[in-house]
């Protein structure tokens, strides 16, 4: 009690000083001393002796600030913004005497209600601040909010000490991206971390990531979302919004991913994780979802955007219904200036306050749609992100398609700034690697940088993010274990998820003890890894692929918060040789710049990239990279040979000077445990006269020494 009295006395002294020194005019509203706020700072911001609250709405006629004691549902104070505290469409007010530890807040807005015009104002509706930096009531994973309880926000104290932490600033061509789900990465007991399923649990695994060799993690959505949205029980199993692609608040980290309670310090654990990643040379990229929100369509809740300005934040039909280019009920109106501003401020916030290194934009073509849904030739949002000074060193990666059928792989507006998830790489390489040798021409284009899609003159050399698997679809092991999706556990009679998997079960559907089939599956996994890491562009792979993690044939595990989605770390020991192969190929890629970029002219006369015999009848695709080594002291020449045919193949590599020879750096045809890669200290095998004998369905990596 004495401390509270002392705090109040100190606070009164500060107020008195502000009055006397700055001649600050004060008003009293509902027992609180207030004054007009800082109109250019959106959200709630702690200042000496109070809090600044700023919101805006084009169509609202009045606005109320609601203050709640922590964890309570009824406000202890309702403070209407005085009419003269509004400038334009912005309401801003400093409320003095507030301690951010003592309250949570929300808003109520009044205004017109006309569904056909998209106006949904309701003076009784409690609304979450669009710019909230923390959302209350979401702390415990899997606990459903009480019926009728609204979202509320907390004011965050940003006093994290980054010390001398800097962005690693790794060039795109040097990245190896590891896509992961924060909870699923360590939630299973086999992860053996102290804080499973959390940011802290992920931090405990940084040494593993460093040993594997990845230098960028791409985190599936970590913005605040409600995992209990669309909660269901199917066959006794609880189904949640596990992936998190239905955003509740774009500025707030998901509080249920923290190991410790973070009242008014939300984000600290995440910042510690990012700081530690940076210390270990690993960048942190975020998968962000600016194409829709958790409010859904006409039948969905109204908890934030709908209540502030429904017809501004969402694309609406002439009758007031929601366009659904996202496939999730609504579509953000990204090229309205107000929404553009919100997205830009959001990305700047995560870049400056959280030191995020890059963003992958889910269904990014929506960000290039006009307010009527039509594609734009020169989308202002995408352009402003490309040229924003604060985002100048940040990676911008587009998923260049959406649920409305707009597919822009290779044509996404870029300004030589945006990279893309190369969906054509995924599809063409899946076809080729499972045995469609007639596609060797397409495969050669994808492996050598997809220059048919990305003209280096206009797109640069780093436009293509190459991947064979990601969260959406089969894992790499399942790609060679299942011909068909098995999504029955999702509760939609196996109708959800893609039917276009381009997979092959190697002769038996699903799990098997057949050694011949297992041997082939392991080889195909290694084939895919070898080709991915030998491809021009930025490689990305799904967490767990490096030790053959399985989702048991589920290719749409968005709702599975269980062993279907969680990584089984027991497989790391079981499939240690696969892990070692991934590790070896990642390191091999890092050691040979010529795989990733032009490094100068080769003195032996080889062109930078030479594709040999890539036609419909080609059984072995051969690609030779040539240039100079990292130190520019000698030539660096590497051949990637891919035999996707089901029989042995032989060929001869180009002749070399007498003091040079072709040596095998990796050969997946040597069996799935020994002999695939040289053991430590072991010399690479020399190919006599450059003659190569390849096993069926195998990949060789061959170097000149």
XYZ file of C-alpha atoms in Angstrom, residues 17-625:
609
model
C 5.829 19.327 -13.608
C 4.254 18.801 -17.054
C 1.616 21.368 -16.211
C 4.104 23.937 -15.006
C 6.909 23.358 -17.501
C 4.982 22.573 -20.669
C 1.758 24.355 -19.811
C -0.163 21.227 -20.809
C -3.929 21.834 -20.924
C -5.849 19.201 -18.980
C -9.422 18.010 -19.164
C -11.236 15.690 -16.817
C -13.365 12.912 -18.289
C -15.041 10.324 -16.084
C -12.646 11.087 -13.264
C -9.480 10.817 -15.405
C -7.196 13.660 -16.335
C -6.771 13.644 -20.109
C -5.469 15.799 -22.892
C -5.294 15.479 -26.709
C -2.800 12.809 -27.692
C -0.168 12.089 -30.319
C -2.214 11.653 -33.484
C 0.536 10.191 -35.652
C 1.294 7.241 -33.335
C -1.287 4.483 -33.781
C -2.153 2.098 -30.968
C -1.537 2.442 -27.240
C 1.830 3.808 -26.143
C 3.153 4.157 -22.603
C 4.570 7.603 -21.842
C 5.772 9.170 -18.587
C 2.770 9.398 -16.230
C 0.209 7.928 -18.597
C -0.736 6.218 -21.848
C -1.412 7.630 -25.305
C -4.359 6.002 -27.146
C -4.800 6.643 -30.886
C -7.286 5.021 -33.267
C -8.884 6.027 -36.538
C -12.116 5.314 -38.389
C -13.532 6.964 -41.482
C -17.220 6.387 -40.755
C -17.410 6.295 -36.948
C -19.325 9.107 -35.260
C -17.884 8.574 -31.767
C -15.355 6.435 -29.913
C -15.043 5.167 -26.346
C -11.986 3.787 -24.560
C -12.742 0.852 -22.259
C -10.419 -0.011 -19.366
C -10.552 -3.430 -17.710
C -8.841 -4.814 -14.676
C -6.655 -7.690 -15.739
C -8.587 -10.826 -16.682
C -11.985 -9.216 -16.012
C -14.798 -9.042 -18.551
C -16.555 -5.854 -17.503
C -14.792 -2.481 -17.809
C -14.039 -0.522 -14.685
C -13.943 2.679 -16.730
C -15.478 3.922 -19.974
C -13.838 7.105 -21.257
C -15.421 8.728 -24.316
C -13.042 10.648 -26.568
C -14.111 14.306 -26.408
C -15.273 15.569 -29.783
C -12.430 18.074 -29.922
C -9.943 15.203 -29.494
C -10.723 14.137 -33.029
C -8.674 15.479 -35.937
C -9.882 14.274 -39.306
C -10.717 10.628 -38.775
C -8.255 10.138 -35.907
C -9.149 9.955 -32.216
C -6.203 10.505 -29.879
C -6.100 10.940 -26.117
C -3.514 10.773 -23.341
C -4.946 9.358 -20.137
C -2.845 10.282 -17.121
C -2.340 8.206 -14.007
C -2.502 4.817 -15.723
C -0.013 2.061 -14.925
C 0.179 -0.415 -17.790
C 0.450 -3.382 -15.393
C -2.986 -2.602 -13.957
C -5.292 -2.669 -16.963
C -6.308 -4.062 -20.309
C -8.166 -2.015 -22.889
C -10.543 -2.083 -25.847
C -12.780 0.319 -27.790
C -16.409 0.857 -28.715
C -17.367 2.859 -31.805
C -20.702 4.241 -32.858
C -21.719 4.985 -36.405
C -24.049 3.966 -39.232
C -25.223 0.396 -39.701
C -25.980 -0.517 -43.323
C -24.977 -4.023 -44.428
C -25.358 -3.277 -48.159
C -22.856 -0.444 -47.811
C -20.565 -2.533 -45.652
C -21.124 -0.423 -42.539
C -21.366 -2.527 -39.375
C -21.029 -0.056 -36.499
C -22.452 -1.162 -33.182
C -21.989 1.044 -30.130
C -22.248 -2.012 -27.859
C -19.560 -4.066 -29.617
C -16.228 -4.303 -27.782
C -13.397 -4.038 -30.324
C -9.752 -5.044 -30.217
C -7.299 -2.322 -31.179
C -6.060 -3.028 -34.714
C -2.626 -1.843 -33.575
C -2.609 -3.868 -30.341
C 0.900 -5.006 -29.398
C -0.414 -7.751 -27.108
C -3.745 -9.581 -26.836
C -5.021 -10.862 -23.499
C -6.940 -14.059 -22.862
C -4.898 -16.155 -25.327
C -2.134 -17.257 -22.976
C -3.024 -20.925 -22.487
C -3.051 -23.043 -25.643
C -6.229 -25.023 -26.279
C -8.497 -23.226 -23.804
C -11.647 -21.846 -25.387
C -12.683 -18.315 -24.455
C -15.917 -17.946 -22.517
C -18.915 -17.283 -24.731
C -19.432 -13.583 -25.298
C -16.021 -12.541 -23.959
C -14.273 -10.061 -26.218
C -10.622 -9.685 -27.108
C -8.748 -7.056 -25.123
C -5.285 -5.569 -25.513
C -2.405 -4.746 -23.207
C 0.133 -1.955 -23.445
C 3.619 -3.359 -24.020
C 6.791 -2.033 -22.469
C 9.571 -2.147 -25.068
C 12.736 -2.176 -22.977
C 14.473 -5.264 -24.383
C 18.259 -4.922 -24.509
C 19.496 -6.137 -27.894
C 23.045 -5.143 -26.890
C 25.250 -5.455 -30.003
C 22.893 -7.758 -31.884
C 22.791 -7.146 -35.626
C 20.945 -8.623 -38.571
C 23.164 -11.287 -40.218
C 22.293 -9.795 -43.671
C 22.972 -13.046 -45.520
C 22.544 -12.674 -49.320
C 19.558 -14.554 -50.760
C 21.746 -16.900 -52.793
C 23.596 -17.947 -49.631
C 20.474 -18.723 -47.583
C 19.346 -22.238 -46.712
C 15.799 -21.801 -45.400
C 14.263 -24.197 -42.875
C 10.473 -23.876 -42.674
C 9.005 -24.812 -39.300
C 6.017 -24.597 -36.984
C 7.067 -23.206 -33.593
C 4.822 -25.496 -31.560
C 5.195 -28.630 -33.665
C 8.980 -28.398 -33.808
C 9.483 -29.326 -30.142
C 6.047 -30.289 -28.783
C 6.600 -34.039 -28.933
C 8.294 -35.571 -25.880
C 10.989 -36.938 -28.168
C 12.338 -33.381 -28.597
C 13.666 -33.603 -25.014
C 13.547 -29.838 -24.481
C 12.627 -28.226 -21.185
C 9.905 -26.026 -22.684
C 8.237 -27.993 -25.493
C 6.133 -26.203 -28.072
C 7.425 -22.705 -27.290
C 9.848 -20.040 -28.484
C 12.111 -21.158 -25.655
C 11.887 -24.758 -26.835
C 12.984 -23.662 -30.287
C 15.869 -21.719 -28.776
C 17.014 -24.917 -27.084
C 17.381 -26.472 -30.545
C 19.547 -23.742 -32.089
C 22.679 -25.870 -31.719
C 20.910 -28.557 -33.759
C 20.039 -26.064 -36.507
C 23.601 -24.793 -36.590
C 24.956 -28.325 -36.834
C 22.552 -29.103 -39.671
C 23.842 -26.037 -41.493
C 20.689 -24.028 -42.131
C 21.137 -20.268 -41.790
C 17.528 -19.097 -41.908
C 14.393 -20.303 -40.170
C 11.018 -19.438 -41.642
C 8.454 -19.530 -38.849
C 4.880 -20.388 -39.732
C 2.464 -17.735 -38.380
C 3.393 -16.345 -34.977
C 1.045 -13.347 -34.989
C -1.720 -13.707 -32.415
C -4.339 -16.202 -33.546
C -7.052 -18.182 -31.814
C -6.281 -21.877 -32.138
C -9.807 -22.620 -30.851
C -11.383 -21.053 -33.932
C -13.451 -23.776 -35.625
C -12.684 -26.185 -32.765
C -14.030 -29.680 -33.478
C -13.775 -33.210 -32.157
C -13.443 -36.027 -34.672
C -13.182 -39.629 -33.494
C -12.172 -38.439 -30.036
C -9.384 -36.227 -31.383
C -9.430 -32.459 -30.776
C -8.965 -30.469 -33.979
C -7.713 -26.880 -33.708
C -6.546 -24.044 -35.943
C -3.046 -25.431 -35.461
C -1.234 -23.728 -38.345
C -2.361 -20.251 -37.290
C -3.205 -18.681 -40.644
C -6.274 -16.863 -39.254
C -4.779 -13.719 -37.766
C -6.414 -11.970 -34.806
C -3.815 -9.211 -34.402
C -0.992 -8.378 -36.819
C 1.181 -6.491 -34.315
C 1.023 -8.981 -31.426
C 3.073 -12.184 -30.997
C 1.178 -15.345 -30.132
C 1.229 -15.433 -26.325
C 0.561 -19.187 -26.181
C 3.980 -19.813 -27.771
C 5.768 -18.501 -24.675
C 7.100 -20.661 -21.863
C 6.611 -17.922 -19.271
C 3.785 -15.446 -18.635
C 4.709 -12.078 -20.144
C 2.417 -9.401 -18.762
C 3.241 -6.104 -20.497
C 6.493 -7.584 -21.754
C 4.945 -9.618 -24.556
C 7.512 -10.537 -27.152
C 10.492 -10.775 -24.812
C 10.881 -14.527 -25.214
C 10.577 -14.188 -28.983
C 13.200 -11.427 -28.972
C 15.543 -13.630 -26.948
C 15.067 -16.369 -29.537
C 15.808 -14.018 -32.441
C 18.808 -12.560 -30.638
C 20.232 -16.042 -30.065
C 19.547 -17.069 -33.675
C 21.452 -14.002 -34.869
C 24.354 -14.768 -32.545
C 24.600 -18.135 -34.296
C 24.417 -16.660 -37.797
C 20.810 -17.692 -38.428
C 18.238 -15.295 -39.834
C 14.603 -15.294 -38.735
C 11.911 -14.992 -41.404
C 8.193 -14.777 -40.656
C 5.332 -16.289 -42.631
C 2.817 -13.413 -42.639
C -0.855 -13.513 -43.617
C -2.096 -10.174 -44.922
C -4.667 -11.709 -47.255
C -7.450 -12.312 -44.699
C -8.243 -12.247 -40.975
C -9.971 -14.460 -38.418
C -13.206 -12.446 -38.687
C -14.380 -14.583 -41.614
C -17.381 -13.817 -43.806
C -20.941 -12.649 -43.055
C -21.342 -15.479 -40.558
C -18.050 -14.771 -38.796
C -17.411 -12.715 -35.660
C -16.885 -8.971 -35.476
C -14.077 -8.243 -33.023
C -11.816 -5.656 -34.684
C -11.548 -4.698 -38.357
C -15.247 -5.094 -39.131
C -16.153 -2.792 -36.272
C -13.643 -0.061 -37.142
C -14.246 0.208 -40.893
C -15.584 -2.974 -42.449
C -15.857 -1.574 -45.983
C -12.282 -0.286 -45.891
C -10.441 -3.281 -44.460
C -12.231 -5.910 -46.566
C -13.043 -6.378 -50.239
C -16.817 -6.313 -50.530
C -19.209 -7.047 -53.360
C -21.675 -4.333 -54.401
C -24.188 -5.967 -52.039
C -21.877 -5.850 -49.038
C -20.785 -9.502 -49.081
C -17.171 -10.604 -48.736
C -14.978 -11.522 -51.681
C -13.149 -14.720 -50.807
C -9.906 -14.868 -52.807
C -8.208 -16.273 -49.703
C -10.451 -19.333 -49.373
C -10.933 -18.393 -45.716
C -14.093 -16.291 -45.851
C -12.816 -12.766 -46.391
C -10.091 -10.873 -48.245
C -8.160 -7.893 -46.930
C -8.495 -4.800 -49.092
C -4.728 -4.457 -49.320
C -4.568 -1.623 -51.842
C -6.812 0.750 -49.969
C -4.470 3.460 -48.589
C -5.541 2.808 -44.987
C -4.810 -0.924 -45.249
C -1.551 -0.218 -47.074
C -0.517 2.031 -44.202
C -1.413 -0.617 -41.625
C 0.580 -3.334 -43.417
C 3.596 -1.083 -43.914
C 3.564 0.025 -40.271
C 3.228 -3.595 -39.185
C 6.245 -4.780 -41.167
C 8.288 -1.813 -40.009
C 7.352 -2.637 -36.425
C 8.485 -6.266 -36.691
C 11.667 -5.176 -38.453
C 12.673 -2.490 -35.959
C 11.311 -3.850 -32.675
C 11.851 -7.591 -33.270
C 14.823 -7.474 -35.686
C 13.044 -9.745 -38.168
C 15.153 -10.477 -41.276
C 12.467 -11.222 -43.836
C 8.857 -12.000 -44.571
C 7.159 -14.682 -46.621
C 3.744 -13.413 -47.747
C 0.990 -16.022 -47.785
C -1.182 -15.910 -50.944
C 0.701 -12.792 -51.958
C -1.138 -12.196 -55.241
C -4.011 -10.875 -53.106
C -1.702 -8.011 -52.152
C -1.745 -7.053 -55.818
C -5.523 -7.089 -56.305
C -7.524 -3.891 -56.700
C -10.423 -3.010 -54.415
C -12.795 -4.784 -56.816
C -10.608 -7.890 -56.789
C -9.061 -7.425 -60.224
C -5.278 -7.861 -60.625
C -3.295 -4.617 -60.795
C -0.408 -3.991 -63.181
C 1.483 -1.803 -60.730
C 0.219 -2.616 -57.205
C 1.019 0.313 -54.896
C 1.378 -1.848 -51.777
C 3.924 -4.196 -53.328
C 5.832 -1.249 -54.744
C 5.874 0.652 -51.461
C 7.188 -2.429 -49.639
C 9.864 -2.902 -52.290
C 11.169 0.646 -51.905
C 10.535 1.330 -48.222
C 13.794 2.499 -46.593
C 13.271 0.654 -43.292
C 12.602 -2.579 -45.160
C 15.584 -2.003 -47.423
C 17.588 -5.013 -46.172
C 14.629 -7.237 -45.411
C 13.852 -10.288 -47.546
C 10.460 -10.095 -49.297
C 9.250 -13.504 -50.484
C 5.905 -13.978 -52.236
C 3.711 -17.038 -52.432
C 2.738 -15.918 -55.914
C -0.765 -17.380 -56.128
C -4.088 -17.278 -54.275
C -7.298 -19.243 -53.819
C -9.040 -17.107 -56.431
C -7.022 -18.644 -59.263
C -4.491 -15.855 -59.789
C -1.138 -17.578 -60.452
C 1.853 -15.272 -60.917
C 4.909 -17.496 -60.515
C 7.466 -15.838 -62.762
C 5.366 -12.713 -63.272
C 4.862 -11.409 -59.752
C 5.517 -7.630 -59.625
C 9.011 -7.384 -58.210
C 11.012 -4.216 -58.976
C 14.060 -6.526 -58.723
C 13.239 -6.748 -55.030
C 10.742 -9.544 -54.471
C 11.603 -13.237 -54.497
C 9.036 -15.987 -55.016
C 8.233 -19.430 -53.787
C 8.853 -21.171 -57.102
C 5.824 -23.435 -57.389
C 6.963 -24.486 -60.851
C 10.204 -25.796 -59.346
C 8.219 -27.894 -56.873
C 5.907 -29.350 -59.521
C 8.459 -29.976 -62.259
C 11.028 -31.468 -59.898
C 8.474 -33.730 -58.237
C 7.486 -35.077 -61.663
C 11.061 -35.575 -62.760
C 12.442 -37.079 -59.568
C 9.768 -39.754 -59.351
C 10.772 -41.067 -62.750
C 9.297 -38.854 -65.465
C 12.609 -38.666 -67.324
C 10.887 -37.076 -70.306
C 10.715 -33.900 -68.253
C 14.502 -33.576 -68.067
C 14.405 -30.366 -70.113
C 12.090 -28.685 -67.643
C 14.085 -30.092 -64.750
C 17.280 -28.590 -66.189
C 15.649 -25.163 -66.346
C 14.498 -25.380 -62.743
C 17.869 -26.614 -61.453
C 19.804 -23.878 -63.246
C 17.748 -20.995 -61.842
C 14.465 -20.982 -63.817
C 15.694 -18.260 -66.128
C 12.713 -18.971 -68.371
C 10.609 -17.592 -65.514
C 12.995 -15.039 -64.008
C 14.884 -12.962 -66.544
C 18.055 -11.908 -64.695
C 17.879 -8.494 -66.380
C 14.532 -7.745 -64.722
C 14.357 -10.097 -61.759
C 17.968 -10.387 -60.687
C 19.577 -13.725 -59.834
C 17.788 -14.319 -56.523
C 14.120 -14.410 -57.462
C 13.591 -18.163 -57.109
C 13.068 -19.818 -53.729
C 13.328 -23.492 -54.637
C 11.425 -26.085 -52.673
C 10.075 -29.593 -53.107
C 8.124 -29.720 -49.851
C 6.642 -27.176 -47.471
C 4.051 -27.159 -44.686
C 1.279 -27.336 -47.280
C 1.395 -30.861 -48.696
C 3.318 -34.070 -48.126
C 6.537 -34.255 -46.156
C 9.493 -35.465 -48.206
C 9.201 -38.983 -46.762
C 5.480 -39.077 -47.468
C 6.118 -37.873 -51.030
C 7.711 -41.262 -51.675
C 5.414 -43.277 -49.410
C 1.922 -42.351 -50.630
C 0.230 -42.107 -53.997
C -2.834 -40.483 -52.475
C -3.576 -38.097 -49.639
C -4.910 -39.588 -46.401
C -6.690 -36.722 -44.665
C -9.512 -38.694 -43.069
C -8.460 -37.481 -39.606
C -9.355 -33.908 -40.652
C -13.041 -34.790 -40.635
C -13.930 -33.845 -44.222
C -14.118 -37.372 -45.674
C -10.717 -36.865 -47.312
C -12.074 -34.099 -49.560
C -9.721 -31.414 -48.272
C -6.112 -30.950 -49.359
C -4.617 -31.030 -52.815
C -5.106 -33.955 -55.170
C -2.156 -32.790 -57.291
C 0.647 -34.340 -55.245
C 2.938 -35.719 -57.974
C 4.060 -38.354 -55.490
C 4.996 -42.047 -55.753
C 4.696 -44.705 -53.070
C 7.510 -46.872 -54.507
C 5.102 -49.785 -54.906
C 3.405 -49.993 -51.509
C 1.013 -47.416 -50.082
C 2.053 -46.110 -46.684
C 4.121 -47.753 -43.972
C 5.864 -51.008 -44.769
C 8.596 -53.374 -43.587
C 9.606 -54.226 -47.151
C 13.367 -53.577 -47.213
C 13.512 -53.097 -50.980
C 10.793 -50.446 -50.891
C 12.354 -48.725 -47.874
C 15.759 -48.661 -49.553
C 14.241 -47.012 -52.614
C 12.388 -44.444 -50.492
C 15.554 -43.467 -48.635
C 17.370 -43.097 -51.946
C 14.652 -40.898 -53.419
C 14.704 -38.668 -50.324
C 18.447 -38.230 -50.760
C 18.037 -37.649 -54.481
C 15.637 -34.799 -53.761
C 17.983 -33.292 -51.171
C 20.996 -33.501 -53.488
C 19.173 -31.841 -56.372
C 17.647 -29.126 -54.161
C 21.007 -28.095 -52.725
C 22.659 -28.262 -56.141
C 20.092 -25.896 -57.702
C 20.564 -22.212 -58.460
C 18.252 -20.111 -56.327
C 17.522 -20.221 -52.606
C 16.784 -23.712 -51.234
C 14.033 -24.211 -48.677
C 12.884 -27.425 -47.040
C 10.383 -28.490 -44.397
C 11.519 -29.140 -40.832
C 11.909 -32.860 -40.242
C 12.583 -33.762 -43.871
C 16.225 -34.170 -42.903
C 15.319 -37.230 -40.819
C 12.274 -38.488 -42.773
C 9.518 -37.133 -40.554
C 6.062 -38.330 -41.585
C 2.518 -37.002 -41.372
C 1.203 -40.481 -42.232
C -0.052 -39.337 -45.623
C -1.915 -36.240 -44.397
C -1.175 -33.448 -46.877
C -3.279 -30.771 -45.152
C -2.498 -31.077 -41.439
C -3.714 -27.550 -40.630
C -5.905 -28.770 -37.758
C -3.747 -31.546 -36.312
C -2.158 -30.526 -33.008
C -0.852 -34.015 -32.309
C 1.638 -36.618 -33.481
C 0.509 -36.135 -37.088
C 2.079 -32.671 -37.138
C 4.624 -32.769 -34.329
C 8.163 -33.744 -35.271
C 9.135 -37.199 -34.052
C 12.756 -36.699 -32.973
C 13.195 -40.447 -32.500
C 13.469 -40.587 -36.281
C 16.659 -38.529 -36.119
C 18.508 -41.459 -34.597
C 16.746 -44.018 -36.776
C 17.545 -42.108 -39.967
C 20.858 -40.602 -38.941
C 22.367 -41.318 -42.352
C 19.711 -39.171 -44.040
C 20.438 -36.340 -41.616
C 24.162 -36.677 -42.338
C 23.470 -36.544 -46.071
C 21.426 -33.332 -45.725
C 24.157 -31.875 -43.527
C 26.862 -32.854 -46.029
C 25.035 -31.426 -49.050
C 24.268 -28.140 -47.255
C 27.935 -27.759 -46.379
C 28.965 -28.754 -49.906
C 26.715 -26.020 -51.291
C 28.292 -23.454 -48.966
C 31.828 -24.474 -49.950
C 31.193 -24.132 -53.694
C 30.076 -20.642 -54.668
C 29.674 -21.711 -58.295
C 26.502 -23.618 -57.394
C 24.902 -20.403 -56.158
C 26.214 -17.671 -58.482
C 28.599 -16.615 -61.222
C 32.171 -16.622 -59.876
C 34.281 -15.753 -62.912
C 35.444 -17.574 -66.028
C 36.867 -21.076 -65.842
C 40.389 -21.370 -67.310
C 39.653 -24.864 -68.666
C 37.131 -23.478 -71.122
C 33.924 -24.737 -69.500
C 30.943 -22.359 -69.699
C 29.401 -21.173 -66.431
C 26.509 -23.637 -66.799
C 26.445 -26.506 -69.265
C 23.367 -28.707 -69.614
C 24.095 -32.010 -71.330
C 21.510 -34.111 -73.169
C 18.357 -32.673 -71.618
C 15.711 -33.987 -74.014
C 12.726 -36.335 -74.009
C 14.891 -39.438 -74.448
C 17.566 -38.439 -71.937
C 17.953 -40.985 -69.158
C 20.644 -39.080 -67.219
C 20.401 -35.327 -66.788
C 23.874 -33.806 -66.473
C 24.540 -30.222 -65.456
C 28.069 -28.847 -65.100
C 28.784 -25.685 -63.118
